[in-house]
GROMACS .gro file of C-alpha atoms in nm:
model
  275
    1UNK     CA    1   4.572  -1.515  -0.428
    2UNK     CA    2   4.408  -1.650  -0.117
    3UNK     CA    3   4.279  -1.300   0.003
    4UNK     CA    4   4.149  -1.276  -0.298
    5UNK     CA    5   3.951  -1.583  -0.300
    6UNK     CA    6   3.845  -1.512  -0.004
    7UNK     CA    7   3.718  -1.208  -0.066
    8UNK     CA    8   3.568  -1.305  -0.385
    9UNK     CA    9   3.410  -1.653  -0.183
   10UNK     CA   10   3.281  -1.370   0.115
   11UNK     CA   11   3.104  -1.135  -0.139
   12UNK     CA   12   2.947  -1.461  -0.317
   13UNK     CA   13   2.815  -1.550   0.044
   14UNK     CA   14   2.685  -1.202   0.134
   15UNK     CA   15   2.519  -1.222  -0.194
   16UNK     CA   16   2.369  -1.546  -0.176
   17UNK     CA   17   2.210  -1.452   0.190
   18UNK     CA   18   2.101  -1.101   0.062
   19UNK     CA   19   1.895  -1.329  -0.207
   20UNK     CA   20   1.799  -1.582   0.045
   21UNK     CA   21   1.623  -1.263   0.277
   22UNK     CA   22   1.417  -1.162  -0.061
   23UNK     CA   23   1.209  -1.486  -0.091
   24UNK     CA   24   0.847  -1.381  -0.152
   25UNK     CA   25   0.541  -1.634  -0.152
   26UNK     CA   26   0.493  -1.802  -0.470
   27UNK     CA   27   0.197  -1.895  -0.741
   28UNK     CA   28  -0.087  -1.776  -0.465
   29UNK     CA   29  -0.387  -1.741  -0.630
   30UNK     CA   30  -0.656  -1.447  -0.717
   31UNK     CA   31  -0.341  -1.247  -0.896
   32UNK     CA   32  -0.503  -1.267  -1.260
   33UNK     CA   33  -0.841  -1.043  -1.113
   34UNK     CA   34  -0.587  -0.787  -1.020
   35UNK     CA   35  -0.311  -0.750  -1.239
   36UNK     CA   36  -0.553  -0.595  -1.508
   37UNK     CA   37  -0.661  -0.324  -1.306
   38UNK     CA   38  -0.608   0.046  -1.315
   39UNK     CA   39  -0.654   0.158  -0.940
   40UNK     CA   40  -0.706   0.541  -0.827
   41UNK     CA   41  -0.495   0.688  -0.545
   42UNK     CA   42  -0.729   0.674  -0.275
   43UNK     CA   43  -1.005   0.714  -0.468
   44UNK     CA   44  -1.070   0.914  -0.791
   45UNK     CA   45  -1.015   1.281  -0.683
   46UNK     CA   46  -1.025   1.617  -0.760
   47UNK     CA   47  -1.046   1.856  -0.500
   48UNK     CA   48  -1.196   2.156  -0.751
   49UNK     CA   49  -1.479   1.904  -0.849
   50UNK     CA   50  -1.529   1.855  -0.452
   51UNK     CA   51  -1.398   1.507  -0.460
   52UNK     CA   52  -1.143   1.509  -0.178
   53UNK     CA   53  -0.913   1.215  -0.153
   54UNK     CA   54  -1.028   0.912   0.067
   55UNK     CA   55  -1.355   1.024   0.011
   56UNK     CA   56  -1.699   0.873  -0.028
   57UNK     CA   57  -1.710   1.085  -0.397
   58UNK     CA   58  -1.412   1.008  -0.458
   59UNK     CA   59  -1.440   0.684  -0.452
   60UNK     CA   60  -1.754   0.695  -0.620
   61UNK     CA   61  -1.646   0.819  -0.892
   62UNK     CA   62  -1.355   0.543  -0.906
   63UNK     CA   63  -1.613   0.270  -0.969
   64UNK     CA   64  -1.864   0.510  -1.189
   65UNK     CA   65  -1.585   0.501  -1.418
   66UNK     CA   66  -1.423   0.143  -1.386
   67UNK     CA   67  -1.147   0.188  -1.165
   68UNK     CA   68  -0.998  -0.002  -0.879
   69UNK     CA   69  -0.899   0.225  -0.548
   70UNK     CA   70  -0.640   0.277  -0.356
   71UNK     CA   71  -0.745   0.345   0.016
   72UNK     CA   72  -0.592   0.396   0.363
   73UNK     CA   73  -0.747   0.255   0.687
   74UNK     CA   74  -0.657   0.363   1.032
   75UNK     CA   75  -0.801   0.204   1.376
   76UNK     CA   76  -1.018   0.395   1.554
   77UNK     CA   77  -1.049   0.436   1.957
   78UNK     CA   78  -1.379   0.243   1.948
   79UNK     CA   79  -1.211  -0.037   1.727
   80UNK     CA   80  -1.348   0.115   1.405
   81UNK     CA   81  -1.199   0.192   1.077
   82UNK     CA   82  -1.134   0.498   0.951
   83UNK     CA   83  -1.050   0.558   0.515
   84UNK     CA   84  -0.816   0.841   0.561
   85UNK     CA   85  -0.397   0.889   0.469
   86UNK     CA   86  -0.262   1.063   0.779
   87UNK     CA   87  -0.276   0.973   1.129
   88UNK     CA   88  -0.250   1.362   1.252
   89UNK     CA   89  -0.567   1.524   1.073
   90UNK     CA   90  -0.405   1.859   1.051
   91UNK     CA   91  -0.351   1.831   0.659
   92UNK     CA   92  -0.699   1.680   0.539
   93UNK     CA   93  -0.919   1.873   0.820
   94UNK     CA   94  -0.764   2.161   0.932
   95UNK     CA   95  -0.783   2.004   1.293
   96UNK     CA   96  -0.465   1.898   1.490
   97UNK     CA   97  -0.634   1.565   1.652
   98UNK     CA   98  -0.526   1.188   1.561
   99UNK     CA   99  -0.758   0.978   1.419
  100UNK     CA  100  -0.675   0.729   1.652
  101UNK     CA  101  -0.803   0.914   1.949
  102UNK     CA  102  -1.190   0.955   1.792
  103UNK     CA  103  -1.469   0.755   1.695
  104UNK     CA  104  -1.689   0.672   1.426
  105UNK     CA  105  -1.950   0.939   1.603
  106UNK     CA  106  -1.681   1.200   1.583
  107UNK     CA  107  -1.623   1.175   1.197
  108UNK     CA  108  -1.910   1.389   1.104
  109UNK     CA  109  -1.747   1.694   1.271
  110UNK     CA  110  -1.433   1.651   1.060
  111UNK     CA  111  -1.499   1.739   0.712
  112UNK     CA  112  -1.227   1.685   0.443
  113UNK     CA  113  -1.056   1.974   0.267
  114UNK     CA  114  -1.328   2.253   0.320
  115UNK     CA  115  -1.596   2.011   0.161
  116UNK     CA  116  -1.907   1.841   0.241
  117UNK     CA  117  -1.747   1.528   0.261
  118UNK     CA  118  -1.629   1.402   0.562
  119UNK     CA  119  -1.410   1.049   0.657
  120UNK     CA  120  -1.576   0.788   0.569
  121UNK     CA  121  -1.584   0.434   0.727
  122UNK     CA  122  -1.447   0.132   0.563
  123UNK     CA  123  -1.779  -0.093   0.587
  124UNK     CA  124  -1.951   0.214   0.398
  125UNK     CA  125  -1.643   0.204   0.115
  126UNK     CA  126  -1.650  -0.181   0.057
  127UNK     CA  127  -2.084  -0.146   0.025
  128UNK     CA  128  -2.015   0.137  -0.260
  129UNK     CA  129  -1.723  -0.149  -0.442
  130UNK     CA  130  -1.964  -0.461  -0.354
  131UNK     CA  131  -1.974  -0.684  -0.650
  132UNK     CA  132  -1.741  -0.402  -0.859
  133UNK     CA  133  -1.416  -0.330  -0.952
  134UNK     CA  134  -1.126  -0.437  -0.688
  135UNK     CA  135  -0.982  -0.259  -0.393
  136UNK     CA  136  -0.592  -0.215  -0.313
  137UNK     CA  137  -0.629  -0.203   0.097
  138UNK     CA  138  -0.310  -0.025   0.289
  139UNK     CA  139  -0.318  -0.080   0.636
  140UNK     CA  140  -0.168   0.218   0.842
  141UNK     CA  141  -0.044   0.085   1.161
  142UNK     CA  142   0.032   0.318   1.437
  143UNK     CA  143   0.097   0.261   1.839
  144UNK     CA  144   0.193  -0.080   1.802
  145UNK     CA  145  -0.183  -0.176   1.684
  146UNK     CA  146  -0.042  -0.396   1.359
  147UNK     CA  147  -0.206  -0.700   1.461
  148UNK     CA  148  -0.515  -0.513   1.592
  149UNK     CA  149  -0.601  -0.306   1.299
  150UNK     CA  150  -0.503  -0.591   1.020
  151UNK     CA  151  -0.762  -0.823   1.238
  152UNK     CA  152  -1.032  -0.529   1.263
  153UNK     CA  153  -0.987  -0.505   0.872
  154UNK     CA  154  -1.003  -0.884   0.780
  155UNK     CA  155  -1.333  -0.885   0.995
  156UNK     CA  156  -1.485  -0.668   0.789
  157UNK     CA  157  -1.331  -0.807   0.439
  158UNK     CA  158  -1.397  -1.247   0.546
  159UNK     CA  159  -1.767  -1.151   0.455
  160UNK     CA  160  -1.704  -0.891   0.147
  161UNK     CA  161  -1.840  -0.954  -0.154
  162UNK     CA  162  -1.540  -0.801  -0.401
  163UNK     CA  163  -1.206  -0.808  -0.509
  164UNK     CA  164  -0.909  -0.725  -0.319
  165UNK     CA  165  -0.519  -0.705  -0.206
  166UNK     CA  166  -0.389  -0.593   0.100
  167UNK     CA  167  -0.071  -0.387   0.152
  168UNK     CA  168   0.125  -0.208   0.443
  169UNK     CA  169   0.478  -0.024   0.495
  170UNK     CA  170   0.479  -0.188   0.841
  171UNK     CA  171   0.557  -0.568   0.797
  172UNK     CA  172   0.395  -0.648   1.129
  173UNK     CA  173   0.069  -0.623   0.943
  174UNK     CA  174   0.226  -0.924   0.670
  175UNK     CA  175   0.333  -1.128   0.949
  176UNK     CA  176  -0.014  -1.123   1.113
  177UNK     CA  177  -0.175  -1.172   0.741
  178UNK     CA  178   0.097  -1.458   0.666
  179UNK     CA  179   0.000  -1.586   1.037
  180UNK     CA  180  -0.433  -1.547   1.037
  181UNK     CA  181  -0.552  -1.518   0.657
  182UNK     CA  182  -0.280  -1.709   0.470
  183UNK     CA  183  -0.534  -1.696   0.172
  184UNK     CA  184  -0.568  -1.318   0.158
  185UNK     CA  185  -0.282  -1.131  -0.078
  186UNK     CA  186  -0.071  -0.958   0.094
  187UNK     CA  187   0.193  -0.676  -0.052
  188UNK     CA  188   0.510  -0.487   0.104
  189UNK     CA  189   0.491  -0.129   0.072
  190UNK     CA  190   0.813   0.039  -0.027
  191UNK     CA  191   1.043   0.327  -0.123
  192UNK     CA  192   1.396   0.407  -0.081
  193UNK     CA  193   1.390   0.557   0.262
  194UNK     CA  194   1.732   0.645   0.235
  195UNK     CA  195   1.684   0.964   0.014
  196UNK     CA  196   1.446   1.251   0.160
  197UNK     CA  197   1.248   1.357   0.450
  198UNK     CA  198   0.979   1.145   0.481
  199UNK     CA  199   1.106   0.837   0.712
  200UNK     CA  200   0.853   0.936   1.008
  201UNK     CA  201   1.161   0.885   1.277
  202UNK     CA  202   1.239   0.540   1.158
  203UNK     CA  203   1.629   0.464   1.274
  204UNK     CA  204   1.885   0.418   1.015
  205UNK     CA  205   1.924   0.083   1.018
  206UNK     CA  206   1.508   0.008   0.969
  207UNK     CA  207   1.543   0.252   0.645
  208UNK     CA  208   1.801  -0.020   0.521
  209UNK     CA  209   1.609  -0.286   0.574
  210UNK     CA  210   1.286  -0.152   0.410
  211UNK     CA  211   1.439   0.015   0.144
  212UNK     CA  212   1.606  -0.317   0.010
  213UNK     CA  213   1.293  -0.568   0.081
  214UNK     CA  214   1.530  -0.766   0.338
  215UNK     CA  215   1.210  -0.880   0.561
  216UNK     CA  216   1.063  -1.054   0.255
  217UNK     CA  217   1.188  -1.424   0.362
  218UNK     CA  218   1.027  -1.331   0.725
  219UNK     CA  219   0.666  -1.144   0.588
  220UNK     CA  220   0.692  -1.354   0.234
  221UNK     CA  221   0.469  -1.100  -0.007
  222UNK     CA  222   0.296  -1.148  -0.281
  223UNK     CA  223   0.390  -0.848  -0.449
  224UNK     CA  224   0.614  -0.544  -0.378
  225UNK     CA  225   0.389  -0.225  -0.394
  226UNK     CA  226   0.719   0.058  -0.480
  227UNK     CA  227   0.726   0.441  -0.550
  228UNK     CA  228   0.744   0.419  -0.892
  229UNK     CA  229   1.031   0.682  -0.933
  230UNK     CA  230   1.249   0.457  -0.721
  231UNK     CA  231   1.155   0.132  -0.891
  232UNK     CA  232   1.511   0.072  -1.039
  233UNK     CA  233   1.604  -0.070  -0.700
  234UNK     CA  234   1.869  -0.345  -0.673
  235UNK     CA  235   1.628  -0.565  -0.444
  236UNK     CA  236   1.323  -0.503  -0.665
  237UNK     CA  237   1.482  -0.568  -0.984
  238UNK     CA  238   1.674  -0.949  -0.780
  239UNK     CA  239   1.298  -1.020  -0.669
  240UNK     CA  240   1.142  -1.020  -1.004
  241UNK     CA  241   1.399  -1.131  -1.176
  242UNK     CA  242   1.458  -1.440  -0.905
  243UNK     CA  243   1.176  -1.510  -0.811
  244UNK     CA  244   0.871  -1.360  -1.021
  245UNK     CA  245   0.783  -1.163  -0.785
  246UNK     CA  246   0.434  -0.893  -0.886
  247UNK     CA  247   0.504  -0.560  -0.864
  248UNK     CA  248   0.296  -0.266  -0.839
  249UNK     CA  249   0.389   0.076  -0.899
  250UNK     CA  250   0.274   0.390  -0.705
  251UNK     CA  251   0.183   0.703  -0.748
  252UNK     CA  252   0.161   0.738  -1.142
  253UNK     CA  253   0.089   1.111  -1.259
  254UNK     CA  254   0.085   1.110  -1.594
  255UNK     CA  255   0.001   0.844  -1.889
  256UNK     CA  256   0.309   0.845  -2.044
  257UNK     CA  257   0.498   0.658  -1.747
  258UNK     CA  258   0.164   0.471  -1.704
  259UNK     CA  259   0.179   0.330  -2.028
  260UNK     CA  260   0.522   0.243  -2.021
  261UNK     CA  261   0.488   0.017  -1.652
  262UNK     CA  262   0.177  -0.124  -1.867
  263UNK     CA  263   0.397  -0.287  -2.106
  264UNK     CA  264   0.600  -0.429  -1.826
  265UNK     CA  265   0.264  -0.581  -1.685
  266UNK     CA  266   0.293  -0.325  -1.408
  267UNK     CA  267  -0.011  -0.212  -1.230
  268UNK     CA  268  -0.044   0.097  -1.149
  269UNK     CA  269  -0.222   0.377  -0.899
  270UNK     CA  270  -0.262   0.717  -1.048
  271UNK     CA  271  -0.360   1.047  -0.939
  272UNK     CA  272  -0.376   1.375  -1.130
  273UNK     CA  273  -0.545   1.255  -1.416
  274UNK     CA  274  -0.819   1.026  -1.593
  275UNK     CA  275  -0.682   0.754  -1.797
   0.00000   0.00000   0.00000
């Protein structure tokens, strides 16, 4: 009987500090001008209509037709900022080259998907959304440069005219929010990193820990940004439940599942089609 209660006391404490490690931020303002929002995948895009993603007609055509967007900024050698997904430029310009290694001069030789339209820079996104519909802002930190691209970014947003959240996988970039723009809202990026191919090298142990939220009493979001086909995670599901935290789901591809995360006063980003 004593083993047992033990056991039963131990699993009550593991639970109770699992809880403890999920603590978001709570009741920060700005949330009600962009729950409502439907927000295109980095922009509204369709490569056969030569609207690459993360591009300046994409993006375009985002706020032509109401939309929020979804976009991806990456720091540049010359301490710029680049709207673009991947690091290694192989996929979106046929080039093997880092965007990290160029400059805002370069980007005109690096055209996106055999279009006309080439990378654009993040002061020349936020003019086109001035005044409009909201941005969802993912920070892509890579070399170490958390604090330095989240503090190139906030630069450019202190004197923006618009709407806007910002998100990041890496929670260096929420500590440095949580540390120098307490006002801004911030949101964990996440998926369950334990299934699949895409971890990017991260050790087995870091999977763990971003998979099931655990850095959220450390980085304390404002909302969890999840892949929407892993949503029914156990830390997810504790953090709403517990502690109201917002979610956002990512990437929706069809209404049906749109619609449905609606209901649950989900917001969601969407490719593939027009709602």
């Amino acid at each position: 009987m004593k083993t047992i209660t033990k056991a039963a006391l131990g699993c009550l404490g593991g639970l109770g500090a699992w809880c403890l490690l999920l603590q978001p931020r709570r009741g920060q303002p700005g949330w009600d001008k962009l729950g409502p929002v439907r927000y295109a995948h980095r922009g509204l895009h369709d490569l056969e209509q030569g609207r690459p993603e993360n591009s300046m007609a994409a993006f375009r055509a985002a706020a032509e037709g109401g939309f929020g967007a979804e976009l991806d900024l990456h720091l540049m050698a010359d301490g710029r900022l680049a709207v673009v997904h991947d690091s290694d430029l192989s996929r979106v310009c046929g080039k093997k080259v880092y965007i990290e290694d160029l400059t805002a001069g370069d980007l005109i030789d690096y055209p996106l998907q055999g279009t006309a339209e080439t990378i654009p820079l993040f002061e020349d996104v936020l003019a086109l959304f001035e005044g409009k519909t909201p941005l969802v802002v993912e920070l892509k930190a890579e070399r170490g440069n958390a604090s330095a691209l989240t503090d190139a970014a906030m630069a450019l947003l202190a004197g923006w005219n618009g709407t806007y959240c910002v998100e990041s996988f890496h929670p260096g970039v929420l500590l440095r929010l949580k540390a120098r723009y307490p006002d801004v809202i911030r949101g964990q990026l996440s998926q369950n990193f334990m299934k699949g191919s895409e971890v990017n090298g991260l050790a087995l142990p870091t999977r763990f820990l971003l998979t099931n939220l655990l850095t959220s009493a450390f980085t304390k979001p404002d909302f969890i940004a999840y892949n929407c086909l892993d949503r029914q995670n156990v830390s997810l599901r504790l953090m709403k439940q517990l502690y109201g935290v917002h979610e956002v789901a990512w990437t929706v591809r069809d209404e049906e599942t749109m619609e449905r995360l609606e209901a649950e006063e989900v917001p969601v980003i969407f490719e593939k089609f027009v709602p």
